[in-house]
Coordinates of C-alpha atoms in Angstrom, one line a residue:
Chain F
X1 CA 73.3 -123.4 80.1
X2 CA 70.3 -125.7 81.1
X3 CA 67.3 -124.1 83.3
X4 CA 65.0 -121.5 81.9
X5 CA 65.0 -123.2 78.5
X6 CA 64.6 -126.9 79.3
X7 CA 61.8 -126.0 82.3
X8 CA 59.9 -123.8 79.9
X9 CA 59.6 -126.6 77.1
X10 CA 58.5 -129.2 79.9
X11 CA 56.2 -126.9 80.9
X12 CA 55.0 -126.2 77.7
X13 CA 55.5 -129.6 75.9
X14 CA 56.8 -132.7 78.2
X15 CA 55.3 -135.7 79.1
X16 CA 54.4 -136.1 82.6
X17 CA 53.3 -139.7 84.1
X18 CA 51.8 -139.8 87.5
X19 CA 52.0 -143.9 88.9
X20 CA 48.9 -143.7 91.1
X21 CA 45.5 -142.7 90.7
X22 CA 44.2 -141.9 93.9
X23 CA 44.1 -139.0 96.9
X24 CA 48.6 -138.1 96.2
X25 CA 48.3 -138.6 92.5
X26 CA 44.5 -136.8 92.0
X27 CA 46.3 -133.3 93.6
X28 CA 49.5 -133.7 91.7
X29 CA 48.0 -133.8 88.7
X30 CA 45.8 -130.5 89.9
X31 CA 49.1 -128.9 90.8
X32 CA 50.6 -129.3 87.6
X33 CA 48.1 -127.8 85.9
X34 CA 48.0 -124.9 88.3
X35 CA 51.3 -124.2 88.0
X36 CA 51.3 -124.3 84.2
X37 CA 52.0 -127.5 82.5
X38 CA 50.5 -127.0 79.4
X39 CA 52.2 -130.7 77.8
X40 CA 51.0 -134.7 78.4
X41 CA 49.6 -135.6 81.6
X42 CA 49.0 -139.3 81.5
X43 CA 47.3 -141.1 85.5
X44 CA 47.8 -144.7 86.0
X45 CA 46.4 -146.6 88.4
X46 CA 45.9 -150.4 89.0
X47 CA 42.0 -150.1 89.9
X48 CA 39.6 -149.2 87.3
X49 CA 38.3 -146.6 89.9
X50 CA 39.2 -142.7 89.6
X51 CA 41.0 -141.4 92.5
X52 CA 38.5 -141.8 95.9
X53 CA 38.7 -140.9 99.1
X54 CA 40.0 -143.7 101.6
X55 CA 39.1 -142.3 105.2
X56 CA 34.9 -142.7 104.6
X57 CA 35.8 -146.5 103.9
X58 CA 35.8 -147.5 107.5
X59 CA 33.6 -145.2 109.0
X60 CA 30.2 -143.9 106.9
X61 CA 30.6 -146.5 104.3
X62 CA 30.9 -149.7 106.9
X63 CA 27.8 -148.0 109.1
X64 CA 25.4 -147.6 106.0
X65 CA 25.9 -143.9 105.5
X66 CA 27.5 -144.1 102.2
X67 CA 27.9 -146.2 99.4
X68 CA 31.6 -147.3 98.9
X69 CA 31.0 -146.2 95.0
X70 CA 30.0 -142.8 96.3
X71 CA 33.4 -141.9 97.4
X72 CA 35.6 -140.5 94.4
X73 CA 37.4 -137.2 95.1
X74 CA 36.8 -133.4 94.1
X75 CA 38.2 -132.4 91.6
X76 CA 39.6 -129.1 92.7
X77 CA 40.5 -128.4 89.3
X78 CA 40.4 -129.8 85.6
X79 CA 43.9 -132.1 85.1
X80 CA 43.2 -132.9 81.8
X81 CA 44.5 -135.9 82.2
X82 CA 44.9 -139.1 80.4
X83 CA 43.7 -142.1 82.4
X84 CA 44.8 -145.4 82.3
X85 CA 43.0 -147.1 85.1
X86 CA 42.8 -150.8 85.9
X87 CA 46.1 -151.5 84.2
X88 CA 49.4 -151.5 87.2
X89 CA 52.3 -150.5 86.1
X90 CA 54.6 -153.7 86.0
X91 CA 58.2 -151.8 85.6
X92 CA 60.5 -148.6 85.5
X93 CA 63.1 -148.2 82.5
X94 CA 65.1 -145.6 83.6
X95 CA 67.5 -145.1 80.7
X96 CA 64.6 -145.0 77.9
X97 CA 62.8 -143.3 80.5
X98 CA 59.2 -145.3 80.3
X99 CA 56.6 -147.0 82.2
X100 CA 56.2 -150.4 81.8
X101 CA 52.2 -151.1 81.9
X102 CA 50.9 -155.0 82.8
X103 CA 49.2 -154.7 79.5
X104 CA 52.5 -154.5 77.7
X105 CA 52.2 -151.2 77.0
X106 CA 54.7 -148.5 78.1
X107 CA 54.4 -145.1 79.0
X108 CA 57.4 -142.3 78.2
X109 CA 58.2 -139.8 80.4
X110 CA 59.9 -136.8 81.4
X111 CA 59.1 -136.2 84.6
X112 CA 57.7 -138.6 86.4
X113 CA 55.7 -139.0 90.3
X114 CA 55.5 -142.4 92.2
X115 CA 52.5 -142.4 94.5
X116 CA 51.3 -146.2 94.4
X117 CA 51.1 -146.1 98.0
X118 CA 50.5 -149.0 100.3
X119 CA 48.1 -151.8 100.0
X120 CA 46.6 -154.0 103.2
X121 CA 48.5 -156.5 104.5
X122 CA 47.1 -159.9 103.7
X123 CA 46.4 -163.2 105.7
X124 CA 50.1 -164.7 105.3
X125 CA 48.1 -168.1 104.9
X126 CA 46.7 -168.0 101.5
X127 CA 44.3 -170.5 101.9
X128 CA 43.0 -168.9 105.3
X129 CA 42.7 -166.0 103.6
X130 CA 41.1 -167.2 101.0
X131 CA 38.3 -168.4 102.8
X132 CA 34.6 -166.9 102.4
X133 CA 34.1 -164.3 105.0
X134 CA 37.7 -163.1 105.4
X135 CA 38.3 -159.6 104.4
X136 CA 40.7 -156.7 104.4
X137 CA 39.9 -153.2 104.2
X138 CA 42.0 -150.9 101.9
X139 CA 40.5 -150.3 98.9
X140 CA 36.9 -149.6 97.5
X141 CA 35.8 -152.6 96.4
X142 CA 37.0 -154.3 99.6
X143 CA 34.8 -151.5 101.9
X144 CA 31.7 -152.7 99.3
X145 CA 32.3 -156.3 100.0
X146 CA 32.7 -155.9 104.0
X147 CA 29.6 -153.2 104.2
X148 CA 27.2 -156.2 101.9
X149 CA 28.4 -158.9 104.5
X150 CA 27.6 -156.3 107.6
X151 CA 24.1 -156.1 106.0
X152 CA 23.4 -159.2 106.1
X153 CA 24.2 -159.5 110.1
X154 CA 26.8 -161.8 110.7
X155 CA 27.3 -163.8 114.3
X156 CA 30.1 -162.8 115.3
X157 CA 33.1 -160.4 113.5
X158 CA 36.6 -161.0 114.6
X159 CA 39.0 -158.2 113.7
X160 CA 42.1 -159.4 113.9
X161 CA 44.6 -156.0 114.8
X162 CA 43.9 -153.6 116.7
X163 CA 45.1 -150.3 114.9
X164 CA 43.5 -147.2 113.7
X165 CA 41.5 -149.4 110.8
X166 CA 40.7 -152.6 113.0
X167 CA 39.5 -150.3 115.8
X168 CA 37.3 -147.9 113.4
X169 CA 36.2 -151.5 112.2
X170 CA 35.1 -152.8 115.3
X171 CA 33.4 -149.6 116.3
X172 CA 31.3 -149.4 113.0
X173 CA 30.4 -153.0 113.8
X174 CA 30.0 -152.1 117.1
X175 CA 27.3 -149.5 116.2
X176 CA 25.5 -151.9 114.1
X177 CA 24.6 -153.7 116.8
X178 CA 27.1 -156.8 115.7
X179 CA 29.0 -158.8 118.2
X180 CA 32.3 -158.2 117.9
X181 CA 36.1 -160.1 118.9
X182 CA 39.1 -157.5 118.4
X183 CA 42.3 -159.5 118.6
X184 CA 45.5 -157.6 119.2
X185 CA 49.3 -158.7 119.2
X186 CA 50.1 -156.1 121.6
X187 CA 49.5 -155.1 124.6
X188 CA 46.2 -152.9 124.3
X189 CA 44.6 -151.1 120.7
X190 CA 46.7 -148.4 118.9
X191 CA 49.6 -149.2 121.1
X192 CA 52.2 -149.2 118.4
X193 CA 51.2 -145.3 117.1
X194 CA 50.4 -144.3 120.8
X195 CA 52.0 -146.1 123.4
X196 CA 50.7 -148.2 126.0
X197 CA 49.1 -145.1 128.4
X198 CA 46.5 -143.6 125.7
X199 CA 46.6 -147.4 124.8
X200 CA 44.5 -148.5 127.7
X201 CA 42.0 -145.9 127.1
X202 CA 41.4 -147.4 124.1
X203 CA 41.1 -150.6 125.5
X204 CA 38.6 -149.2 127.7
X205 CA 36.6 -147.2 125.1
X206 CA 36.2 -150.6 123.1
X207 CA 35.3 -152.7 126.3
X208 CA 32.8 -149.8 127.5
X209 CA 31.4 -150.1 124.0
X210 CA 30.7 -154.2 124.4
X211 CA 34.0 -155.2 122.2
X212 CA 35.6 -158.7 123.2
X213 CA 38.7 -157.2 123.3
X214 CA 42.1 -160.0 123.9
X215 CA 45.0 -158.2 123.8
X216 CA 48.5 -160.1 123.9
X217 CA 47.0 -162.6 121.7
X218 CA 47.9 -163.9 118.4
X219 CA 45.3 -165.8 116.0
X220 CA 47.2 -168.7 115.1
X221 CA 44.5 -170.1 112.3
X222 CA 41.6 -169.4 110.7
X223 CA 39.3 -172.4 110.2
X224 CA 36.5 -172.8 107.7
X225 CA 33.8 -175.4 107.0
X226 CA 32.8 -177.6 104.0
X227 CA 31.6 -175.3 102.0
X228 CA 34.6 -172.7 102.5
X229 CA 33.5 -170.4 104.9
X230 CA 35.6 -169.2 107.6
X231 CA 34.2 -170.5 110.9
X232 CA 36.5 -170.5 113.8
X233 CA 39.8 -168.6 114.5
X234 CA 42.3 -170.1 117.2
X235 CA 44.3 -167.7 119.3
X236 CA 47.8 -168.3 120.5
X237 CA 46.5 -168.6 124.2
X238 CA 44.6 -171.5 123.4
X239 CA 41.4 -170.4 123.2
X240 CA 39.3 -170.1 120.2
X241 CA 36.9 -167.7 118.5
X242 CA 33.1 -168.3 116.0
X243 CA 33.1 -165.4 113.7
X244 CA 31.9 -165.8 110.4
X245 CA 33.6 -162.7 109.2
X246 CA 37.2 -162.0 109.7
X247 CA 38.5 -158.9 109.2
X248 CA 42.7 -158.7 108.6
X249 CA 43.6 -155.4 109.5
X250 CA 47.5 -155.9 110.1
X251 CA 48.9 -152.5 108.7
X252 CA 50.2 -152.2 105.0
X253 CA 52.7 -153.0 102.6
X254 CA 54.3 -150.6 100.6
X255 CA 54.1 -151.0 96.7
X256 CA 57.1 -150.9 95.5
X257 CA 57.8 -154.3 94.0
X258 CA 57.3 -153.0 90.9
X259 CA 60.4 -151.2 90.7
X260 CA 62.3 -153.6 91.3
X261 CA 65.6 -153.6 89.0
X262 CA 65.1 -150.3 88.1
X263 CA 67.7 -149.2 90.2
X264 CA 65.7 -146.6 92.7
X265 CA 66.2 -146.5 96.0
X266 CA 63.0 -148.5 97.0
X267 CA 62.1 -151.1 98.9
X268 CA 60.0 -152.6 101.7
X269 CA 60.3 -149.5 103.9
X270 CA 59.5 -147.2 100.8
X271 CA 61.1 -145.2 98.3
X272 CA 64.0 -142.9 99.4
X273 CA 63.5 -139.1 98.7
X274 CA 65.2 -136.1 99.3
X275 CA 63.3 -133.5 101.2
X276 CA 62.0 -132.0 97.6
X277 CA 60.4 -135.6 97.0
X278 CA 63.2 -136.7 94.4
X279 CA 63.8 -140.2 94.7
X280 CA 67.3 -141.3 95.3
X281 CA 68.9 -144.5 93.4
X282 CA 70.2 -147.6 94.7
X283 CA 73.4 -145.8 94.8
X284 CA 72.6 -143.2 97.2
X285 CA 72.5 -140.5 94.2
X286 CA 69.0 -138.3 94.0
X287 CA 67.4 -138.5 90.5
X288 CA 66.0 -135.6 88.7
X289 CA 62.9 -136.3 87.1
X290 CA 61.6 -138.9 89.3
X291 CA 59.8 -137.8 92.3
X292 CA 57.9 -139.9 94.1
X293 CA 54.6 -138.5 97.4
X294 CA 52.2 -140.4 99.7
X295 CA 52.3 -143.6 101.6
X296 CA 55.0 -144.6 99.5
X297 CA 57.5 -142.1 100.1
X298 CA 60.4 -141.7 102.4
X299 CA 62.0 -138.8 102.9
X300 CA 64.2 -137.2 106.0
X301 CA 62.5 -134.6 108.0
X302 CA 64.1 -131.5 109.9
X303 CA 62.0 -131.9 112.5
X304 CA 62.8 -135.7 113.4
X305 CA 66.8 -135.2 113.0
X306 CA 66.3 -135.9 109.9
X307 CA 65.7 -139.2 110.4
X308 CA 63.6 -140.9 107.0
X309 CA 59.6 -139.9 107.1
X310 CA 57.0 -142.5 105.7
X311 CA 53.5 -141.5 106.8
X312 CA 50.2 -142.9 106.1
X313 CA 48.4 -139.8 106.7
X314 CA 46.2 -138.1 104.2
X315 CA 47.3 -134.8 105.0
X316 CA 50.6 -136.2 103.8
X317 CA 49.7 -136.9 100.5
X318 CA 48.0 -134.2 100.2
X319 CA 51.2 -132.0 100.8
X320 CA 53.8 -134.2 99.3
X321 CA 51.9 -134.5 96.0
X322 CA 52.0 -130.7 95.8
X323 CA 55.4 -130.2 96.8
X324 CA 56.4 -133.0 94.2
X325 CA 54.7 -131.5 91.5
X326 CA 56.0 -128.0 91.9
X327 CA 59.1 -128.9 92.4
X328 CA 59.2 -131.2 89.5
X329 CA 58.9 -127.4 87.4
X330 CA 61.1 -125.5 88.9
X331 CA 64.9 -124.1 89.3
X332 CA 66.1 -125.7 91.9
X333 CA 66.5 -122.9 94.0
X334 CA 62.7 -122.3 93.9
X335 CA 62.2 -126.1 94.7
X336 CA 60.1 -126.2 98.1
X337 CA 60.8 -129.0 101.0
X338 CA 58.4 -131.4 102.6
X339 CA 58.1 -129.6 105.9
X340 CA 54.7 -130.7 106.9
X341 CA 54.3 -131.8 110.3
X342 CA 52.9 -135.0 110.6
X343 CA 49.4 -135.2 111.3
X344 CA 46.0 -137.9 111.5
X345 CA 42.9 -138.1 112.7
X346 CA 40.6 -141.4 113.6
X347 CA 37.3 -141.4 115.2
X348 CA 36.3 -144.5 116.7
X349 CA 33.2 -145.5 119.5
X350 CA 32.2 -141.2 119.4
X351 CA 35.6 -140.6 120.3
X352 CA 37.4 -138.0 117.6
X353 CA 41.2 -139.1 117.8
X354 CA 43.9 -136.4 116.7
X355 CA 47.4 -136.4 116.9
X356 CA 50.0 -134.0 115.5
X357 CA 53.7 -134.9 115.5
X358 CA 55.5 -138.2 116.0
X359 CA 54.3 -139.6 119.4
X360 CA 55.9 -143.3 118.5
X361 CA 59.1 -141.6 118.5
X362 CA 58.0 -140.2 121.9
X363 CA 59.2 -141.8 125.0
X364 CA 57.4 -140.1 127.5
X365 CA 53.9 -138.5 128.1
X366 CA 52.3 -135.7 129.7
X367 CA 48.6 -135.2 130.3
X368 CA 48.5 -131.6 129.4
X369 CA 44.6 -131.0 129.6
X370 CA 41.4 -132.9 130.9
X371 CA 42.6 -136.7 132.1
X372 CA 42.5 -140.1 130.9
X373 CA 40.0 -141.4 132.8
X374 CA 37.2 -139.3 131.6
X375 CA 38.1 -140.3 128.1
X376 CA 38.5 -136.9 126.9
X377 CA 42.7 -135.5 127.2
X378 CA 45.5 -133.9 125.1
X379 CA 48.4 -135.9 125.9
X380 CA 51.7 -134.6 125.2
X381 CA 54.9 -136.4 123.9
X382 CA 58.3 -135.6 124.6
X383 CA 61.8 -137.3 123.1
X384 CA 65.5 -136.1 124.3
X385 CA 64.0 -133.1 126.5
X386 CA 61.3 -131.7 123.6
X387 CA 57.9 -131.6 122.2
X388 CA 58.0 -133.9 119.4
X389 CA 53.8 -135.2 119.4
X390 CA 50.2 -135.0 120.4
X391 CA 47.2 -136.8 121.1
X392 CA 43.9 -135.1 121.8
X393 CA 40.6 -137.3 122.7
X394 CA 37.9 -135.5 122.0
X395 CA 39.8 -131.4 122.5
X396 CA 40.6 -131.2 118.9
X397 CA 40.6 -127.4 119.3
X398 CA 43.8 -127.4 121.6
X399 CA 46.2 -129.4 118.4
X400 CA 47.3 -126.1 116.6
X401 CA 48.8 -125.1 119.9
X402 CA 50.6 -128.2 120.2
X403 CA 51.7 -128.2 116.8
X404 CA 53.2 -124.8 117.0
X405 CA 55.4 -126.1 120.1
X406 CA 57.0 -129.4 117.6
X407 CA 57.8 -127.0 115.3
X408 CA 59.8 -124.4 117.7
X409 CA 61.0 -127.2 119.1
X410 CA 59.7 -126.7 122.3
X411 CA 61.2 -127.9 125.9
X412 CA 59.7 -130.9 127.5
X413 CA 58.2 -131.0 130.1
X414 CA 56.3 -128.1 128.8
X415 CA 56.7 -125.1 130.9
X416 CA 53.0 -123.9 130.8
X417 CA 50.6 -124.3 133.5
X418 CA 47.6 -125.4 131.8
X419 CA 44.0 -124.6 132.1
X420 CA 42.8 -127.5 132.6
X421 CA 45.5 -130.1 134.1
X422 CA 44.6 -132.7 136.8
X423 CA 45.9 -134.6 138.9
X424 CA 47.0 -137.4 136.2
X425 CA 49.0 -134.3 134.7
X426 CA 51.3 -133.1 136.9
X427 CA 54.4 -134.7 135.5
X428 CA 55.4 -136.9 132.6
X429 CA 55.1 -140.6 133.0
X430 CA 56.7 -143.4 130.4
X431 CA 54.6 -143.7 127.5
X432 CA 55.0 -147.5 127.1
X433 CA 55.7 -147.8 123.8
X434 CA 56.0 -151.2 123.1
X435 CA 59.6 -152.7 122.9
X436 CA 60.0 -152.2 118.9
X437 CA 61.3 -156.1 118.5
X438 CA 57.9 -157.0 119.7
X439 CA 55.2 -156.8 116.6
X440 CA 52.1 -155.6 116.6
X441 CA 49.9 -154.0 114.0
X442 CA 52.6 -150.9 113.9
X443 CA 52.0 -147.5 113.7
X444 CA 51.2 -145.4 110.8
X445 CA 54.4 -143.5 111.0
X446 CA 58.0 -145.2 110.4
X447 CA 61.1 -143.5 110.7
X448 CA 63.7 -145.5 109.4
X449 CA 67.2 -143.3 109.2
X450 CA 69.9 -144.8 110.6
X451 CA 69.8 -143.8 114.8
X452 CA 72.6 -146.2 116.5
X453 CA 70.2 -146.4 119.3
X454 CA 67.6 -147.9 116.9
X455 CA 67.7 -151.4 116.7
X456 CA 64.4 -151.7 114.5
X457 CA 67.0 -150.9 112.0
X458 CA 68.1 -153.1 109.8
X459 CA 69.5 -153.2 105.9
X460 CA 67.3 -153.8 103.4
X461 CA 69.0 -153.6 100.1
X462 CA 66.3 -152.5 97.6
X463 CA 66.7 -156.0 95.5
Chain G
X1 CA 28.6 -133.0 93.9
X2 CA 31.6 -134.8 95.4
X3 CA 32.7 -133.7 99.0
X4 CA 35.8 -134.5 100.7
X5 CA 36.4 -133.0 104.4
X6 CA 40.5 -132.5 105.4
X7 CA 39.3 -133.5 109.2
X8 CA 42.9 -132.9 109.7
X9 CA 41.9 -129.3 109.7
X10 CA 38.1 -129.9 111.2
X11 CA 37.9 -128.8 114.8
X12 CA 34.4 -129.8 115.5
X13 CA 32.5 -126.1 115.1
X14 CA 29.5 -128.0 113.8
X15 CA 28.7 -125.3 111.7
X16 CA 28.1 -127.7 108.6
X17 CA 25.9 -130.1 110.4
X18 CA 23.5 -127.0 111.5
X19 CA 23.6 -125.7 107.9
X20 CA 24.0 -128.7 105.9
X21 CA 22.5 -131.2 108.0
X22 CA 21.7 -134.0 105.3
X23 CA 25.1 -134.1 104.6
X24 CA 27.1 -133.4 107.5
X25 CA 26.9 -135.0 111.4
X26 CA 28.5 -135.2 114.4
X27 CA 29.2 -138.4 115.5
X28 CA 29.9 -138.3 119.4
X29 CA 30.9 -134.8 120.6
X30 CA 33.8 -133.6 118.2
X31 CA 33.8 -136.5 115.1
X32 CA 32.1 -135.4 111.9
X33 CA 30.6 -138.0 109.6
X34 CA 29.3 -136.8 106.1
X35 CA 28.1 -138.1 103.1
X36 CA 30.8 -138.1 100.2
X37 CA 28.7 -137.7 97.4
X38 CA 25.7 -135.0 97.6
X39 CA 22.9 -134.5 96.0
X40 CA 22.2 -131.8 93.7
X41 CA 19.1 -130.5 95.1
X42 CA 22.0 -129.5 98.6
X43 CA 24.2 -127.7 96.1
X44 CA 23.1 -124.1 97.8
X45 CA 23.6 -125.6 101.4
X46 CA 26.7 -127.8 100.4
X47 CA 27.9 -123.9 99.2
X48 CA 26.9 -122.6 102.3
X49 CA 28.1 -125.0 104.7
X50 CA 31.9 -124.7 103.0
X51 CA 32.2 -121.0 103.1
X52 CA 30.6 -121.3 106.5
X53 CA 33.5 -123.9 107.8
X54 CA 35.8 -121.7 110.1
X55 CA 39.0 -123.7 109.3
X56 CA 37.5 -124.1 105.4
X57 CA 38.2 -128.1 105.6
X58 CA 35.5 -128.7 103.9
X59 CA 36.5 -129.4 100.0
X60 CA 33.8 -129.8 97.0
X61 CA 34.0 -130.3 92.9
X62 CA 35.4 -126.7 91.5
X63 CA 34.7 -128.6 88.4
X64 CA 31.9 -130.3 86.7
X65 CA 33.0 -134.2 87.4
X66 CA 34.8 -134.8 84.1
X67 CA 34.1 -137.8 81.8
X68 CA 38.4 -137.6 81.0
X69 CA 38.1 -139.9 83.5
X70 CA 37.8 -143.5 82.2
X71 CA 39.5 -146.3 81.3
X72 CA 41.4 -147.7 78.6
X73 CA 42.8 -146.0 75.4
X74 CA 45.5 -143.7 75.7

């Protein structure tokens, strides 16, 4: 019989690889050594940074609070670990079971945990993008670059997207005093995760706060000068924009190119896990030593009708990684499922932003407590007659509650009378998501099981 | 000393930002802002400010930053 035996020598002798060296791959690695891997522990990671912490790049690090080299993670624990940073990994063999580096070396494994995450979605013009001034912000050394050019008080930043990242962008720039364009496909900031109501608060909070904001715009071009700097973006309505930095913040791309011919499951949308973070194959079968946590991840959810999960929430990772790596030593009827309910913060123009749940997949929205006008609400989101999200401006306090109803699956409209409703509140209104066909920068959460009533759906073989 | 803060769990008590306040501020009324990497000479405050957290979201070094992590040779 397999089990004990097998699980005790990994334990005490196997070779784990971890793909990833940041925030999902950093606790993994603790996990396994908590739980008792005594064997090989080997991190790799395509930047020649150890694992940092990604939510102090748009905010203390872009205001001048902290350097963007000053952001590397806690270890919680020794891993023991052998790094091999600044090298990606280039390829899967899943037969010989190794890890193909871009340095031509290759890793063996016996277990091993996927968590290359997402990187920022580029300019699609290359040579826009490559102009001087234009920047993303994902990584570390892209928060250095942006917080140097800050400092040395540009004219004018565009951001181009209006998301979680462009808006905490704009407000840092904002704070520093810069003059700032915010240009957003859709209809109003944050639309896309929050819907159109809590949308236009935002839009007001970054107009109150002296942001150009254009919403239902599109930058159609990014022009430089001689010497290569960007200069001028033009907007689909005609009009044009004099920023000397440009700021891409378009959402992200999952990194799974990579794995391509490997066989798993993955592909633009992520790779396909059970609810223990195995990854599946191409062929729909669940694999037993690959796992796979973070950004990168997909995996069905009980609590969204099982619909397919990819979050780019820190909290996530943080819970996947750990679920993955104690599942990836033990029985499987000790394994443990990825129940967390989804969860994020943002804090943007001295406004803290939370929101527990799935409000995208919300369809209409209750203001439960304090009101929109005074910038300062819970909102609460329901889908097919229940609970299924939050969103608290500013009454951070109040999200446990609301948390606690998505996981009982709690009625909606909720039957409470609250402490603190006003007029706004008395009854749910549409939340205004935008129609999904219609881009804009996209919310952090994307639930891609198949829904017939879901016509973002669409198949995307993995190669 | 290396700080990261689950704000996922933060609720805005402040506590940290009274004790700790040259690593820890409130930004508007609820939003915390704090600096990721600490100075040695705020170790006792840093400890203080963590066990002082109501929620404990507040996450520091268990372990002496180790030099395992570097590039190159396996």
């Amino acid at each position: 019989m397999l089990g004990d035996g097998y699980l005790e020598q990994l334990k005490r002798e196997g070779r784990i690889v971890v793909v990833g060296a940041s925030l999902a791959g950093l606790r993994a690695a603790e996990t396994l050594r908590s739980e008792g891997f005594a064997g090989s522990l080997t991190i790799i990671g395509d930047e020649p940074h150890e694992p940092y912490d990604r939510p102090p790049l748009s905010k203390q690090v872009l205001l001048g609070r902290a350097g963007a080299d000053r952001t590397a993670l806690p270890r919680l624990r020794s891993v023991d670990a052998t790094w091999r940073l600044g090298v990606p990994a280039t390829g899967l063999d899943r037969a010989a079971r190794r890890v193909r580096l871009a340095d031509g070396d290759e890793v063996p494994y016996d277990r091993l945990l996927i968590a290359t995450g997402v990187r920022a979605r580029p300019w699609p013009r290359a040579a826009e993008a490559e102009l001087d001034g234009v920047f993303v912000l994902r990584t570390r050394d892209d928060s250095a670059a942006l917080a140097r050019r800050l400092d040395a008080g540009p004219q004018r930043v565009l951001v181009i997207g209006a998301g979680f990242t462009g808006s905490e962008i704009a407000s840092a720039c904002r704070e520093r005093g810069l003059p700032v364009t915010v240009a957003e496909r859709g209809a109003a900031p944050l639309v896309g995760a929050l819907g159109g109501v809590v949308g236009a608060v935002a839009a007001e909070l970054q107009r109150q706060h002296g942001v150009d904001l254009r919403c239902g715009v599109m930058v159609t071009a990014l022009e430089g000068d001689t010497s290569g700097r960007v200069r001028v973006a033009h907007l689909s309505d005609g009009s044009t924009v004099e920023a000397d930095v440009v700021i891409v913040s378009l959402g992200a791309i999952r990194n799974t190119e990579w794995l391509s011919g490997s066989g798993l499951g993955a592909g633009p949308r992520g790779i396909a896990c059970d609810a223990g973070c195995r990854a599946f194959d191409i062929r729909g079968i669940v694999t037993d030593d690959i796992y796979a946590a973070g950004d990168v991840a997909r995996s069905p959810h009980a609590l969204f009708s099982y619909q397919f999960l990819s979050l780019e929430h820190w909290g996530n990772a943080v819970s996947q990684a750990r679920i993955a790596a104690h599942n990836m030593l033990s029985e499987s009827t000790d394994r443990l499922p990825h129940m967390e309910v989804p969860a994020f913060w943002s804090a943007q123009f001295g406004v803290n932003i939370k929101s527990v749940g799935v409000p995208s997949l919300g369809t209409e929205i209750l203001i439960s407590q304090g009101s929109l006008q005074d910038q300062r609400f819970v909102g609460v989101y329901g889908y097919q007659g229940r609970v299924i999200g939050a969103v608290a401006f500013d009454q951070a306090k109040w999200l446990p509650f609301y948390q606690e109803l998505i996981e009982t699956t709690a009625s909606f409209p909720p039957p409470f009378d609250t402490v603190d409703r006003r007029p706004d509140g008395q009854r749910p209104i549409d939340a205004d998501f935008p129609d999904p066909s219609v881009p804009t920068h996209g919310p952090t959460v994307t639930l891609s099981g198949y829904s017939p009533a879901d016509r973002r759906m669409t198949f995307t073989p993995a190669h | 000393m290396r700080i990261a803060v689950d704000l996922n769990r933060c609720q805005g008590y402040a506590q940290c930002a009274f004790l700790a306040p040259e690593i820890f501020a409130m930004h508007g009324e609820e939003a915390l802002l704090y600096d990721p990497e600490a100075d040695e000479a705020q170790r006792a405050k840093l400890a203080q400010a963590a066990a002082a957290c109501p929620v404990q979201a507040i996450l520091v070094d268990a372990v002496d930053v180790p030099a395992e992590a570097v590039s190159g040779a396996r």
